[in-house]
Amino acid sequence: MSLSVRDLRVTIGDARPVDGVSFDLDAGGTLCVVGESGAGKTTLCEALVGLTDGEVDGSVTLDGEDVLETPQTFRGTRIGFVFQDAAGSLNPVMTARANVAEGLRARGVGRRDARERADDLLARVGAPEVGGAHPNELSGGEARRVALAAALAGDPDYLVLDEPTAGLDAPTGRAVLSLLADLRDAGLALLVVTHDLGTVAALGGDALVLYGGKTMERAPVEALFDDPAHPYTRALLDAAPGGYELPTPIPGEPPSPSNPPAGCRFHPRCPHATDDCRMGEQPPLYDAGEGEASCVYYGPGYDPEELE
Amino acid sequence: MTPLDWLSLLALLGIGGVLSRLSPRESRTYWRRFRRDRAALVGAAVLALVGALGLLGPLLAPDPRVVPGQALQPPLFFPVEASVPLRCLGETTVSGGTRLCHGTLAHPLGTTGSGADLLALVVAGARVSLQVALVTTAIVATLGTLVGTTAAYAGGAVDELLMRYVDLQATFPSFFLFVLLSYLFEPSLFLLVCLFGLLGWENTARLVRAEALQRVSEPYVRAAEAAGAGRGWVLRRHVLPNVSNSVVVTVTLLVPAFVLLEASLSFLGLTAPSVPSWGRTVAAGRGDLTTAPWVATVPGVALFCTVLALNFVGDGLRDALDPREVNA
């Protein structure tokens, strides 16, 4: 039982926002995809269920079945989806309850059954009293919960969440994250896409660091935080606000998806970049402690001390 | 019941069906905003009167018949020289040396040169205008919405094909086609309404498409797709309800134009003589304008009031449905 993604590439015009990403997400597991804006996170999760306008190559399989072949049969029922703009993902002319019931109604569930199920789901996500409200009357946290209930309506085994805490204040964000943890404990697998390392730390599981559409590092969250194996991961951790020290911003700009640099995508901003980093393709992932990383500098056959 | 009656009934049921889909909350909000507009309220009252006359007309007044003996009777409180009508049905008085003919209660709005009762003509004309308004609204709104939303949501070749057809239709001279068809067949109201309805929805389609293009990129449309809804379902449940305001707004602009168009064609004598249109009655009164001005004035005022009322109600609806008015 797992969602397996192999060498996923998304091409939109002459840009390739996702360029060869692979990972496995086991049933009931958690995978956090971390990266800056423009790293290809949103495109990645939309591509999983065929929602992107671009051309998708590579494979996405769920328990051995090809998802990209017939994405519509997987949407909602096997893979749920919560958009970053939760309030916007609710139809403004329908009540919250009708929005939750919508996915069921579209699959032919009767009006009354769908309503009852929607009320159950709203209670399950901790928003039992907002059923009759319209989306413009919901707070940010309530909208997030309603969107979550709508994504759960088809009883999926996997849930893709794009920035689940975006636009929420810290306590509301934490409440949403603990709700997600509860759902995972009940057997739901989570694929969370976020730029927020606090979300990653709260959810745990595995992490995948995405940069310029390429995987920089893949490791269990704890190992990633304790001992990052890629200079980009280190830079990302240093750039995260937290503690009493001011964060250190990463110099430079993220690469352009239509004209990425040769070699390691991160080399123009990397403090350790060598000539080897500037040539050829993104280096292959190598085993680094508990996870894998894609770096020339720290990779096998390179001795940094020899260089310094 | 003629085919047009059936079409009108269908249109009425359709409009009722759409209104019944509004939630109580929505209808309350819209009504609260609508009734702030005095002119729109008066317009709605006039339209309700025209609608009632049009619906119940055959029960209220007899069919307008040509009765030569009672030609050019003046309306009540509008005495004319006794020489104007052939035979004065009301009382005659002498004032200042001239004999005056007064109107009778039997013909409160007077009669035409051919002796038809003007009240009966106004009532029958209300039915004509009502049918024109109803059926063209239904045809234009349905086709325009269908084509506009489908083009926007499907995109690509479908969009291109549909909108190029719309461009073609916009250049099509439907007036000449009507004139041609009216020589080949009987130029009935049914033909007029269908022809101009079927060839008059291109602007509605364009405006609805422009609105729908914005709607289909809204996250809720993608969310519905991500929840596993099919394209038809998304179109019907998510795109359509969110462009309905644009449909109402564009159609309210078209309806008075269609009513006026029918009256103009009747005035020019291009429609079947059996259709008791206001335009035809105005034309009939043209020759007697100096001696019997009421013949052209009465149906003219009815037409004027109806078109004005349609415009007022359209304005009111536009303001009431404006989504930018959030806290009203």
XYZ file of C-alpha atoms in Angstrom:
636
model
C 0.000 0.000 0.000
C 1.760 3.096 -1.127
C 1.636 6.106 -3.379
C 4.698 5.913 -5.537
C 5.974 8.714 -7.709
C 8.809 8.102 -10.156
C 10.693 10.718 -12.109
C 7.734 13.099 -12.291
C 8.228 15.977 -14.726
C 5.780 18.753 -15.476
C 6.330 20.912 -18.552
C 4.320 24.100 -18.943
C 5.348 25.937 -22.094
C 9.132 26.120 -22.008
C 9.237 25.950 -18.214
C 9.645 22.795 -16.204
C 8.561 23.614 -12.645
C 8.872 19.956 -11.575
C 11.864 18.196 -13.039
C 12.221 14.558 -12.086
C 10.874 14.057 -8.582
C 10.525 10.585 -7.045
C 9.194 9.497 -3.677
C 7.085 6.890 -1.923
C 4.363 7.595 0.577
C 3.161 4.569 2.526
C -0.400 4.218 3.719
C -0.826 6.120 6.965
C 2.527 7.860 6.530
C 3.486 11.504 6.209
C 5.621 13.204 3.628
C 6.365 16.904 3.850
C 7.569 18.575 0.682
C 9.543 21.669 1.683
C 10.812 24.485 -0.451
C 10.697 28.184 -1.200
C 8.105 29.861 -3.384
C 8.613 28.779 -6.963
C 10.246 25.481 -6.063
C 7.456 23.595 -7.828
C 5.599 22.415 -4.729
C 2.089 23.339 -5.818
C 2.633 22.101 -9.373
C 3.925 18.824 -7.935
C 0.810 18.129 -5.909
C -1.552 19.229 -8.660
C 0.256 16.991 -11.140
C -0.299 13.957 -8.904
C -4.013 13.934 -9.732
C -3.737 15.433 -13.204
C -4.961 18.904 -12.258
C -2.161 20.848 -13.890
C -2.441 22.433 -17.302
C 1.059 21.310 -18.175
C 2.320 18.104 -19.696
C 3.094 15.439 -17.106
C 5.749 12.737 -17.638
C 6.911 10.030 -15.297
C 4.696 7.755 -13.284
C 2.351 8.040 -10.340
C 1.005 4.745 -9.050
C -1.275 4.008 -6.146
C -1.060 0.385 -4.975
C 0.256 -0.488 -8.404
C -2.525 1.285 -10.329
C -1.576 4.056 -12.722
C -3.009 7.331 -11.447
C -2.079 9.513 -14.413
C -3.903 7.196 -16.809
C -7.334 7.889 -15.318
C -6.832 10.588 -12.682
C -10.532 11.232 -12.322
C -11.198 7.797 -10.806
C -8.698 8.584 -8.053
C -9.723 12.141 -7.302
C -11.672 12.527 -4.114
C -12.204 8.838 -3.459
C -8.573 7.687 -3.149
C -6.616 10.937 -3.140
C -8.169 13.932 -1.433
C -6.980 17.453 -2.104
C -6.952 20.589 0.042
C -5.992 23.734 -1.824
C -3.836 26.510 -0.471
C -6.665 29.017 -0.884
C -9.150 27.128 1.267
C -11.795 29.858 1.361
C -11.549 30.278 -2.398
C -11.922 26.564 -2.957
C -15.470 26.712 -1.574
C -18.224 27.665 -3.990
C -19.552 31.051 -2.786
C -23.173 30.355 -3.706
C -23.368 27.190 -1.602
C -23.438 26.727 2.155
C -20.488 25.087 3.874
C -22.541 21.906 4.239
C -23.424 21.851 0.535
C -19.773 22.430 -0.322
C -18.738 19.424 1.748
C -21.515 17.325 0.257
C -20.636 18.418 -3.263
C -18.060 15.708 -3.957
C -20.526 13.055 -2.820
C -23.368 14.500 -4.847
C -21.140 14.546 -7.929
C -20.653 10.814 -7.479
C -24.358 10.188 -7.286
C -24.968 10.063 -3.539
C -28.522 11.163 -2.710
C -29.190 14.639 -1.360
C -30.187 13.513 2.102
C -27.375 10.987 2.593
C -24.824 13.516 1.353
C -26.152 16.116 3.795
C -25.932 13.751 6.743
C -22.450 12.680 5.795
C -21.427 16.329 5.385
C -22.639 17.116 8.904
C -20.687 14.138 10.259
C -17.566 15.316 8.482
C -17.947 18.881 9.708
C -18.197 17.527 13.244
C -15.132 15.377 12.644
C -12.992 18.352 11.580
C -14.193 20.370 14.574
C -16.556 22.750 12.774
C -20.001 21.278 13.486
C -21.823 24.604 13.734
C -20.829 26.239 10.426
C -22.884 23.968 8.156
C -25.448 26.616 7.269
C -22.958 29.441 6.724
C -21.778 30.629 3.333
C -18.041 30.723 2.575
C -17.835 34.520 2.919
C -19.099 34.204 6.495
C -16.394 31.750 7.569
C -13.161 32.667 9.345
C -9.871 31.513 7.830
C -9.611 28.586 10.223
C -13.219 27.546 9.658
C -12.783 27.730 5.884
C -9.704 25.503 6.209
C -11.677 22.979 8.238
C -14.588 23.016 5.801
C -12.210 22.530 2.856
C -10.637 19.655 4.772
C -14.051 18.099 5.398
C -14.833 18.461 1.686
C -11.578 16.690 0.811
C -12.426 13.888 3.243
C -15.938 13.415 1.864
C -14.904 10.718 -0.608
C -13.151 8.820 2.198
C -9.684 8.948 0.572
C -6.645 7.050 1.897
C -4.268 9.797 0.847
C -4.675 13.495 1.424
C -2.662 16.120 -0.432
C -2.489 19.440 1.407
C -1.050 22.569 -0.169
C 0.188 24.898 2.588
C -2.348 23.761 5.207
C -1.487 26.644 7.548
C -1.183 29.435 4.985
C -2.793 32.651 6.159
C -3.659 31.300 9.606
C -2.448 32.738 12.901
C -0.204 30.493 14.970
C -2.794 29.005 17.369
C -5.291 28.313 14.549
C -2.512 26.824 12.446
C -1.507 24.567 15.327
C -5.106 23.455 15.794
C -5.323 22.528 12.111
C -2.029 20.629 12.350
C -3.151 18.676 15.393
C -6.368 17.836 13.533
C -4.234 16.533 10.659
C -2.162 14.474 13.101
C -5.382 12.971 14.480
C -6.544 12.088 10.989
C -3.207 10.444 10.285
C -3.471 8.431 13.479
C -6.811 7.226 12.128
C -5.015 5.846 9.078
C -4.918 8.704 6.572
C -1.662 9.285 4.706
C -0.637 12.944 4.392
C 1.316 14.602 1.638
C 1.919 18.122 2.903
C 3.479 20.808 0.788
C 4.774 23.777 2.736
C 7.439 26.431 3.031
C 6.939 26.501 6.774
C 9.402 24.382 8.721
C 7.206 24.655 11.820
C 4.537 22.663 9.966
C 7.160 20.067 9.040
C 8.364 19.806 12.612
C 4.810 19.474 13.926
C 3.812 16.715 11.525
C 7.030 14.714 11.413
C 7.347 11.759 9.076
C 9.543 12.089 6.007
C 10.641 15.284 4.333
C 11.602 16.043 0.783
C 13.451 19.275 0.063
C 12.546 20.659 -3.325
C 14.565 23.347 -5.100
C 14.040 24.492 -8.665
C 11.910 21.424 -9.374
C 14.625 19.016 -8.258
C 14.970 16.966 -5.082
C 17.835 18.282 -2.967
C 17.441 16.007 0.003
C 15.105 13.338 1.301
C 15.248 12.257 4.928
C 13.167 11.617 8.019
C 12.188 15.004 9.451
C 14.249 14.621 12.637
C 17.392 13.651 10.767
C 16.813 16.531 8.375
C 16.598 19.037 11.219
C 19.491 17.560 13.251
C 21.948 16.913 10.494
C 21.042 18.353 7.118
C 23.048 16.742 4.348
C 22.587 19.393 1.657
C 23.826 22.994 1.807
C 20.387 24.149 0.658
C 18.678 22.407 3.562
C 21.120 24.098 5.929
C 20.462 27.465 4.332
C 16.711 26.839 4.590
C 16.970 25.966 8.279
C 19.094 29.051 8.917
C 16.622 31.195 7.031
C 13.663 30.000 9.105
C 12.474 32.360 11.818
C 12.593 30.898 15.311
C 14.487 31.146 18.559
C 16.112 34.423 19.531
C 18.509 34.760 16.641
C 17.606 36.630 13.537
C 17.236 34.311 10.555
C 19.917 34.407 7.881
C 18.331 34.969 4.489
C 19.567 32.884 1.577
C 21.395 35.174 -0.867
C 20.266 35.416 -4.464
C 17.047 34.379 -6.161
C 15.523 30.939 -6.853
C 16.285 29.607 -10.335
C 13.982 30.315 -13.260
C 11.960 27.221 -14.169
C 12.360 27.942 -17.882
C 16.114 28.526 -17.783
C 17.619 26.643 -14.840
C 21.387 26.749 -14.216
C 23.534 23.806 -15.285
C 24.877 21.419 -12.686
C 23.376 21.594 -9.221
C 20.372 23.937 -9.313
C 21.490 25.486 -6.038
C 25.096 26.267 -7.002
C 24.617 30.001 -7.780
C 23.533 30.537 -4.179
C 25.641 27.841 -2.529
C 28.518 28.929 -0.267
C 30.430 25.764 -1.117
C 29.962 25.760 -4.875
C 32.938 24.368 -6.799
C 33.535 24.043 -10.533
C 32.164 20.494 -10.356
C 28.857 21.870 -9.069
C 28.505 24.116 -12.119
C 28.717 21.399 -14.751
C 26.472 18.709 -16.150
C 23.243 17.674 -14.476
C 21.910 17.751 -10.934
C 24.105 15.163 -9.140
C 22.366 11.855 -8.393
C 20.984 11.214 -4.911
C 23.454 9.397 -2.687
C 22.931 7.841 0.732
C 23.623 10.437 3.385
C 23.109 9.151 6.898
C 19.423 8.328 7.303
C 18.347 9.882 4.049
C 19.580 10.825 0.622
C 20.983 14.033 -0.781
C 21.948 15.408 -4.142
C 25.188 17.315 -3.626
C 28.633 17.192 -5.204
C 30.361 18.918 -2.350
C 29.218 16.567 0.392
C 28.837 13.658 -1.971
C 30.999 10.553 -2.267
C 34.489 11.050 -3.654
C 34.716 14.611 -2.442
C 36.698 15.689 0.548
C 35.774 19.235 1.514
C 38.732 19.566 3.883
C 41.073 18.916 1.051
C 39.605 21.914 -0.691
C 39.544 24.394 2.142
C -53.183 27.211 -27.529
C -50.821 28.196 -30.333
C -47.188 26.997 -30.460
C -46.192 30.433 -29.190
C -48.485 30.039 -26.195
C -46.769 26.776 -25.376
C -43.353 28.398 -25.761
C -44.425 31.239 -23.468
C -45.659 28.786 -20.883
C -42.371 26.894 -21.100
C -40.427 30.141 -20.701
C -42.557 31.133 -17.718
C -41.970 27.746 -16.091
C -38.247 28.013 -16.811
C -37.962 31.461 -15.238
C -39.973 30.233 -12.252
C -37.686 27.221 -11.979
C -34.583 29.402 -11.929
C -36.097 31.693 -9.291
C -37.051 28.724 -7.114
C -33.386 27.649 -7.073
C -32.501 30.793 -5.149
C -32.052 30.100 -1.473
C -34.371 32.060 0.870
C -31.338 33.978 2.058
C -30.431 35.054 -1.455
C -33.952 36.045 -2.380
C -34.235 38.095 0.811
C -30.975 39.898 0.103
C -31.844 40.570 -3.507
C -35.344 41.782 -2.643
C -34.006 44.105 0.057
C -31.606 45.707 -2.424
C -34.165 45.782 -5.230
C -36.858 47.571 -3.275
C -34.528 50.456 -2.378
C -34.832 51.474 -6.033
C -38.135 53.365 -6.358
C -38.121 53.443 -10.154
C -37.531 49.710 -10.296
C -40.440 49.114 -7.931
C -42.767 51.230 -10.083
C -41.416 49.442 -13.161
C -42.087 46.085 -11.562
C -45.667 47.166 -10.791
C -46.202 48.240 -14.422
C -44.738 44.972 -15.653
C -46.951 43.041 -13.262
C -49.964 44.885 -14.710
C -48.862 44.187 -18.298
C -48.156 40.593 -17.335
C -51.576 40.184 -15.734
C -53.257 41.770 -18.763
C -51.273 39.547 -21.086
C -52.027 36.390 -19.139
C -55.665 37.040 -18.317
C -56.420 39.269 -21.323
C -58.678 36.862 -23.210
C -60.799 36.516 -20.067
C -60.991 40.249 -19.310
C -61.649 41.743 -22.701
C -63.152 40.368 -25.879
C -60.945 39.925 -28.918
C -60.561 43.205 -30.741
C -63.004 43.026 -33.639
C -63.510 45.351 -36.536
C -66.945 46.973 -36.260
C -67.300 49.620 -39.002
C -70.301 51.301 -37.394
C -68.406 52.363 -34.286
C -65.275 53.862 -35.863
C -63.258 56.612 -34.167
C -65.209 56.898 -30.930
C -63.269 59.216 -28.588
C -62.043 58.001 -25.198
C -63.831 59.014 -22.008
C -63.241 62.633 -20.952
C -61.879 63.472 -24.378
C -64.794 64.920 -26.362
C -64.202 65.646 -30.037
C -66.159 67.345 -32.759
C -69.147 65.256 -33.629
C -68.040 65.155 -37.256
C -65.020 62.955 -36.440
C -66.860 59.693 -35.768
C -69.345 58.550 -38.382
C -71.893 57.985 -35.678
C -71.450 59.093 -32.083
C -72.281 56.299 -29.653
C -71.967 58.491 -26.573
C -73.897 61.588 -25.675
C -73.480 64.690 -27.735
C -73.386 68.183 -26.319
C -73.232 71.604 -27.848
C -70.576 73.961 -26.595
C -69.733 77.285 -28.179
C -71.616 76.491 -31.342
C -69.947 73.105 -32.054
C -71.484 69.740 -31.436
C -69.181 67.531 -29.330
C -69.159 63.740 -29.218
C -68.299 62.196 -25.830
C -66.779 58.769 -25.158
C -68.844 55.925 -23.757
C -68.132 53.416 -21.033
C -68.475 50.699 -23.651
C -65.217 51.972 -25.214
C -63.363 53.763 -22.402
C -60.204 54.260 -24.489
C -62.103 54.918 -27.686
C -61.997 53.011 -30.953
C -59.815 52.918 -34.055
C -60.664 53.992 -37.574
C -61.891 50.508 -38.287
C -64.032 50.502 -35.182
C -61.960 48.158 -33.022
C -62.067 48.810 -29.290
C -58.743 50.316 -28.142
C -58.928 48.815 -24.660
C -59.290 45.373 -26.187
C -56.376 46.189 -28.509
C -54.182 47.317 -25.607
C -54.985 44.151 -23.685
C -54.324 41.962 -26.717
C -51.121 43.908 -27.416
C -49.971 43.323 -23.847
C -50.162 39.606 -24.540
C -48.057 40.052 -27.678
C -45.414 42.085 -25.868
C -45.426 39.664 -22.955
C -44.889 36.699 -25.236
C -42.122 38.465 -27.116
C -40.393 39.392 -23.868
C -40.793 35.950 -22.289
C -39.817 33.765 -25.202
C -36.897 35.843 -26.442
C -35.594 36.083 -22.869
C -35.789 32.337 -22.496
C -34.127 31.598 -25.836
C -31.410 34.235 -25.508
C -30.630 33.430 -21.885
C -30.506 29.676 -22.473
C -28.430 29.674 -25.651
C -26.162 32.534 -24.591
C -25.445 30.950 -21.211
C -24.946 27.488 -22.624
C -22.563 28.616 -25.343
C -20.748 31.160 -23.158
C -20.065 28.822 -20.255
C -19.215 25.841 -22.452
C -16.764 27.898 -24.504
C -15.083 29.262 -21.391
C -14.853 25.942 -19.559
C -13.912 23.726 -22.482
C -11.401 26.188 -23.933
C -9.195 25.294 -26.857
C -10.832 24.236 -30.115
C -14.371 24.165 -28.680
C -14.019 27.732 -27.458
C -12.592 28.822 -30.799
C -15.340 27.107 -32.780
C -18.207 28.433 -30.663
C -16.947 31.998 -30.473
C -16.166 32.188 -34.203
C -19.717 31.049 -34.837
C -20.865 33.818 -32.494
C -18.819 36.329 -34.513
C -20.476 35.045 -37.644
C -23.919 35.330 -36.124
C -23.226 38.885 -34.981
C -22.727 39.907 -38.603
C -25.798 38.035 -39.796
C -28.572 40.325 -41.100
C -31.480 38.754 -39.228
C -33.771 41.613 -40.299
C -33.415 40.717 -43.972
C -33.880 37.058 -43.203
C -37.099 37.970 -41.418
C -38.308 40.038 -44.368
C -37.463 37.189 -46.716
C -39.151 34.581 -44.565
C -42.176 36.818 -44.074
C -42.680 36.787 -47.852
C -42.240 33.034 -48.074
C -44.332 32.110 -45.047
C -46.890 33.776 -42.875
C -44.908 36.338 -40.815
C -46.377 35.127 -37.528
C -45.285 36.231 -34.090
C -43.916 32.712 -33.598
C -41.560 33.163 -36.545
C -40.501 36.605 -35.358
C -39.794 35.530 -31.801
C -37.924 32.364 -32.806
C -35.894 34.062 -35.508
C -34.741 37.014 -33.438
C -34.335 34.848 -30.348
C -32.253 32.233 -32.122
C -30.117 34.850 -33.873
C -29.905 37.365 -31.035
C -27.908 35.710 -28.286
C -24.365 36.468 -29.439
C -23.731 39.365 -27.061
C -25.101 37.378 -24.150
C -22.765 34.513 -25.062
C -19.787 36.871 -25.276
C -20.466 38.532 -21.942
C -21.223 35.244 -20.206
C -18.033 33.735 -21.624
C -15.985 36.685 -20.355
C -17.463 36.210 -16.887
C -17.142 32.430 -17.004
C -13.477 32.672 -17.983
C -12.838 34.292 -14.630
C -15.013 31.789 -12.797
C -13.373 28.679 -14.258
C -10.018 29.790 -12.901
C -11.458 30.142 -9.397
C -10.101 27.622 -6.902
C -13.564 26.173 -6.238
C -13.816 24.943 -9.813
C -10.474 23.161 -9.449
C -11.528 21.931 -6.037
C -14.661 20.394 -7.542
C -12.502 18.720 -10.176
C -10.124 17.516 -7.467
C -13.120 16.044 -5.634
C -13.826 13.899 -8.676
C -16.682 15.833 -10.290
C -17.096 15.406 -14.046
C -16.944 18.310 -16.467
C -20.695 18.517 -16.992
C -21.296 18.532 -13.266
C -18.720 21.269 -12.648
C -20.233 23.346 -15.442
C -23.770 22.996 -14.122
C -23.154 23.271 -10.402
C -20.158 25.550 -10.112
C -19.698 27.671 -13.221
C -23.336 28.315 -14.105
C -24.654 29.571 -10.739
C -21.697 31.922 -10.495
C -22.305 33.596 -13.854
C -26.087 33.871 -13.448
C -25.830 37.532 -12.427
C -24.177 38.429 -15.721
C -26.885 36.552 -17.567
C -29.623 38.531 -15.838
C -27.841 41.810 -16.447
C -27.282 41.269 -20.160
C -30.728 39.843 -20.762
C -32.526 42.717 -19.035
C -30.854 45.022 -21.543
C -32.011 42.884 -24.453
C -35.643 42.355 -23.525
C -36.876 45.948 -24.016
C -34.982 46.019 -27.304
C -36.871 42.932 -28.481
C -40.237 44.385 -27.434
C -39.443 47.566 -29.352
C -38.212 45.574 -32.346
C -41.466 43.648 -32.545
C -43.431 46.904 -32.316
C -41.289 48.496 -35.034
C -41.716 45.564 -37.402
C -45.465 45.615 -36.789
C -45.538 49.364 -37.325
C -43.857 48.828 -40.678
C -46.472 46.215 -41.484
C -43.983 43.368 -41.728
C -45.819 41.087 -39.330
C -49.022 39.170 -39.865
C -52.082 41.464 -39.840
C -53.781 39.060 -37.450
C -51.265 39.897 -34.695
C -52.828 42.649 -32.566
C -49.496 44.271 -31.792
C -49.243 47.759 -30.279
C -46.989 48.719 -33.157
C -49.663 47.790 -35.673
C -52.281 49.834 -33.821
C -49.968 52.858 -33.741
C -49.526 52.464 -37.485
C -53.299 52.232 -37.924
C -53.739 55.539 -36.102
C -51.174 57.324 -38.241
C -53.711 58.452 -40.825
C -56.097 59.914 -38.257
C -53.430 61.657 -36.203
C -54.933 65.131 -36.647
C -58.571 64.227 -36.056
C -58.275 61.201 -33.739
C -54.877 61.356 -32.009
C -55.905 58.818 -29.330
C -55.715 55.890 -31.762
C -51.933 56.142 -32.054
C -51.395 57.601 -28.586
C -53.039 54.920 -26.463
C -50.993 51.931 -27.706
C -47.940 54.198 -27.956
C -48.208 55.108 -24.278
C -48.675 51.432 -23.401
C -45.521 50.536 -25.345
C -43.590 53.449 -23.872
C -44.552 52.511 -20.318
C -43.718 48.844 -20.828
C -40.288 49.496 -22.317
C -39.509 52.100 -19.675
C -40.627 49.685 -16.954
C -38.446 46.927 -18.416
C -35.458 49.276 -18.364
C -36.145 50.369 -14.791
C -36.513 46.797 -13.600
C -33.348 45.848 -15.486
C -31.449 48.642 -13.757
C -32.847 47.610 -10.400
C -31.935 43.970 -10.934
C -28.440 44.915 -12.019
C -27.893 46.885 -8.823
C -29.513 44.215 -6.653
C -27.380 41.439 -8.125
C -24.125 43.396 -8.113
C -21.754 41.183 -6.132
C -19.654 44.179 -5.204
C -22.435 45.410 -2.947
C -21.465 43.182 -0.078
C -22.915 44.761 3.041
C -26.327 45.752 1.860
